[in-house]
Amino acid sequence: VVKIGVNTILLANPNININGAALSTLCCYIVMASLDFMFLKTCLGEYPNIIKIIARPLLSTLTMSVSAFGVYTLCTRIISSDPGRLLMTIYLGASIAVAVVVYLIMIIATKSITADDMNMIPKGDKFAKLLRMN
């Protein structure tokens, strides 16, 4: 309902136009997250720890984003500032590879993922032991 309502209003505005679709999706997710938090408070009797469930993964995501952007920028400055499609694909692949590694390191370092979380996936207990998670 939120998405349809906001879409109807924003898409009709010629200044916003198609960008209204992205904004309506954002509004929809904000409403869903708010309702989820209210439901959790009802079930748990208290609000969940915001630092643990939002701030730590957000820090990991921001660090990953900066590293990916940094690798791509470094590649364009050192190798070629006007890459063709092949070089751009290589730069992008390198950026993604570094981003994946940095994200994995960050979610473990910030304890965004725990041994209990790892136990929920197949062979997660082995990964938890390998990564020395408590």
PDB file of C-alpha atoms in Angstrom, residues 24-108:
ATOM      1  CA  SER A  24       8.785   4.587  -3.101  1.00  0.00           C
ATOM      2  CA  THR A  25      10.694   1.332  -2.664  1.00  0.00           C
ATOM      3  CA  LEU A  26      12.844   2.978   0.013  1.00  0.00           C
ATOM      4  CA  CYS A  27       9.740   4.261   1.804  1.00  0.00           C
ATOM      5  CA  CYS A  28       8.213   0.782   1.621  1.00  0.00           C
ATOM      6  CA  TYR A  29      11.315  -0.818   3.177  1.00  0.00           C
ATOM      7  CA  ILE A  30      11.418   1.806   5.931  1.00  0.00           C
ATOM      8  CA  VAL A  31       7.811   1.030   6.829  1.00  0.00           C
ATOM      9  CA  MET A  32       8.514  -2.729   6.758  1.00  0.00           C
ATOM     10  CA  ALA A  33      11.593  -2.375   8.977  1.00  0.00           C
ATOM     11  CA  SER A  34       9.650  -0.197  11.423  1.00  0.00           C
ATOM     12  CA  LEU A  35       6.851  -2.761  11.608  1.00  0.00           C
ATOM     13  CA  ASP A  36       9.421  -5.527  12.126  1.00  0.00           C
ATOM     14  CA  PHE A  37      10.972  -3.615  15.032  1.00  0.00           C
ATOM     15  CA  MET A  38       7.532  -3.035  16.571  1.00  0.00           C
ATOM     16  CA  PHE A  39       6.758  -6.749  16.228  1.00  0.00           C
ATOM     17  CA  LEU A  40      10.071  -7.694  17.829  1.00  0.00           C
ATOM     18  CA  LYS A  41       9.404  -5.322  20.719  1.00  0.00           C
ATOM     19  CA  THR A  42       5.999  -6.928  21.200  1.00  0.00           C
ATOM     20  CA  CYS A  43       7.467 -10.449  21.194  1.00  0.00           C
ATOM     21  CA  LEU A  44      10.631  -9.731  23.159  1.00  0.00           C
ATOM     22  CA  GLY A  45       9.264  -7.092  25.503  1.00  0.00           C
ATOM     23  CA  GLU A  46      12.120  -4.748  24.580  1.00  0.00           C
ATOM     24  CA  TYR A  47      13.706  -3.292  21.482  1.00  0.00           C
ATOM     25  CA  PRO A  48      16.531  -5.316  19.936  1.00  0.00           C
ATOM     26  CA  ASN A  49      20.094  -4.061  20.263  1.00  0.00           C
ATOM     27  CA  ILE A  50      20.383  -1.554  17.396  1.00  0.00           C
ATOM     28  CA  ILE A  51      24.194  -1.466  17.594  1.00  0.00           C
ATOM     29  CA  LYS A  52      24.452  -5.196  17.082  1.00  0.00           C
ATOM     30  CA  ILE A  53      21.929  -5.606  14.300  1.00  0.00           C
ATOM     31  CA  ILE A  54      22.407  -2.384  12.338  1.00  0.00           C
ATOM     32  CA  ALA A  55      25.594  -0.500  13.197  1.00  0.00           C
ATOM     33  CA  ARG A  56      28.034  -3.403  12.905  1.00  0.00           C
ATOM     34  CA  PRO A  57      26.810  -4.640   9.507  1.00  0.00           C
ATOM     35  CA  LEU A  58      26.593  -1.029   8.337  1.00  0.00           C
ATOM     36  CA  LEU A  59      30.238  -0.463   9.316  1.00  0.00           C
ATOM     37  CA  SER A  60      31.186  -3.632   7.417  1.00  0.00           C
ATOM     38  CA  THR A  61      29.230  -2.493   4.369  1.00  0.00           C
ATOM     39  CA  LEU A  62      30.749   0.992   4.378  1.00  0.00           C
ATOM     40  CA  THR A  63      34.260  -0.432   4.722  1.00  0.00           C
ATOM     41  CA  MET A  64      33.582  -2.835   1.856  1.00  0.00           C
ATOM     42  CA  SER A  65      32.238  -0.010  -0.325  1.00  0.00           C
ATOM     43  CA  VAL A  66      35.241   2.217   0.328  1.00  0.00           C
ATOM     44  CA  SER A  67      37.639  -0.635  -0.463  1.00  0.00           C
ATOM     45  CA  ALA A  68      35.857  -1.494  -3.716  1.00  0.00           C
ATOM     46  CA  PHE A  69      35.820   2.143  -4.800  1.00  0.00           C
ATOM     47  CA  GLY A  70      39.472   2.497  -3.806  1.00  0.00           C
ATOM     48  CA  VAL A  71      40.571  -0.537  -5.828  1.00  0.00           C
ATOM     49  CA  TYR A  72      38.648   0.639  -8.893  1.00  0.00           C
ATOM     50  CA  THR A  73      40.039   4.184  -8.594  1.00  0.00           C
ATOM     51  CA  LEU A  74      43.559   2.888  -8.065  1.00  0.00           C
ATOM     52  CA  CYS A  75      43.293   0.663 -11.126  1.00  0.00           C
ATOM     53  CA  THR A  76      42.082   3.522 -13.309  1.00  0.00           C
ATOM     54  CA  ARG A  77      44.876   5.822 -12.111  1.00  0.00           C
ATOM     55  CA  ILE A  78      47.740   3.347 -12.296  1.00  0.00           C
ATOM     56  CA  ILE A  79      46.849   1.234 -15.325  1.00  0.00           C
ATOM     57  CA  SER A  80      44.656   3.338 -17.584  1.00  0.00           C
ATOM     58  CA  SER A  81      42.312   6.245 -16.967  1.00  0.00           C
ATOM     59  CA  ASP A  82      40.310   5.480 -20.135  1.00  0.00           C
ATOM     60  CA  PRO A  83      39.860   1.709 -20.073  1.00  0.00           C
ATOM     61  CA  GLY A  84      38.141  -0.256 -22.766  1.00  0.00           C
ATOM     62  CA  ARG A  85      35.503  -2.816 -21.961  1.00  0.00           C
ATOM     63  CA  LEU A  86      37.982  -5.575 -21.183  1.00  0.00           C
ATOM     64  CA  LEU A  87      40.037  -3.488 -18.750  1.00  0.00           C
ATOM     65  CA  MET A  88      36.894  -2.100 -17.138  1.00  0.00           C
ATOM     66  CA  THR A  89      35.669  -5.666 -16.610  1.00  0.00           C
ATOM     67  CA  ILE A  90      38.993  -6.602 -15.021  1.00  0.00           C
ATOM     68  CA  TYR A  91      38.895  -3.515 -12.768  1.00  0.00           C
ATOM     69  CA  LEU A  92      35.351  -4.334 -11.754  1.00  0.00           C
ATOM     70  CA  GLY A  93      36.227  -7.978 -11.079  1.00  0.00           C
ATOM     71  CA  ALA A  94      39.186  -6.952  -8.923  1.00  0.00           C
ATOM     72  CA  SER A  95      37.014  -4.465  -7.033  1.00  0.00           C
ATOM     73  CA  ILE A  96      34.344  -7.075  -6.366  1.00  0.00           C
ATOM     74  CA  ALA A  97      36.909  -9.676  -5.263  1.00  0.00           C
ATOM     75  CA  VAL A  98      38.489  -7.238  -2.803  1.00  0.00           C
ATOM     76  CA  ALA A  99      35.053  -6.129  -1.590  1.00  0.00           C
ATOM     77  CA  VAL A 100      34.017  -9.722  -0.842  1.00  0.00           C
ATOM     78  CA  VAL A 101      37.190 -10.427   1.123  1.00  0.00           C
ATOM     79  CA  VAL A 102      36.980  -7.138   3.049  1.00  0.00           C
ATOM     80  CA  TYR A 103      33.306  -7.739   3.889  1.00  0.00           C
ATOM     81  CA  LEU A 104      33.992 -11.253   5.170  1.00  0.00           C
ATOM     82  CA  ILE A 105      36.845  -9.976   7.315  1.00  0.00           C
ATOM     83  CA  MET A 106      34.743  -7.097   8.643  1.00  0.00           C
ATOM     84  CA  ILE A 107      31.676  -9.159   9.584  1.00  0.00           C
ATOM     85  CA  ILE A 108      33.933 -11.478  11.553  1.00  0.00           C
TER      86      ILE A 108
END
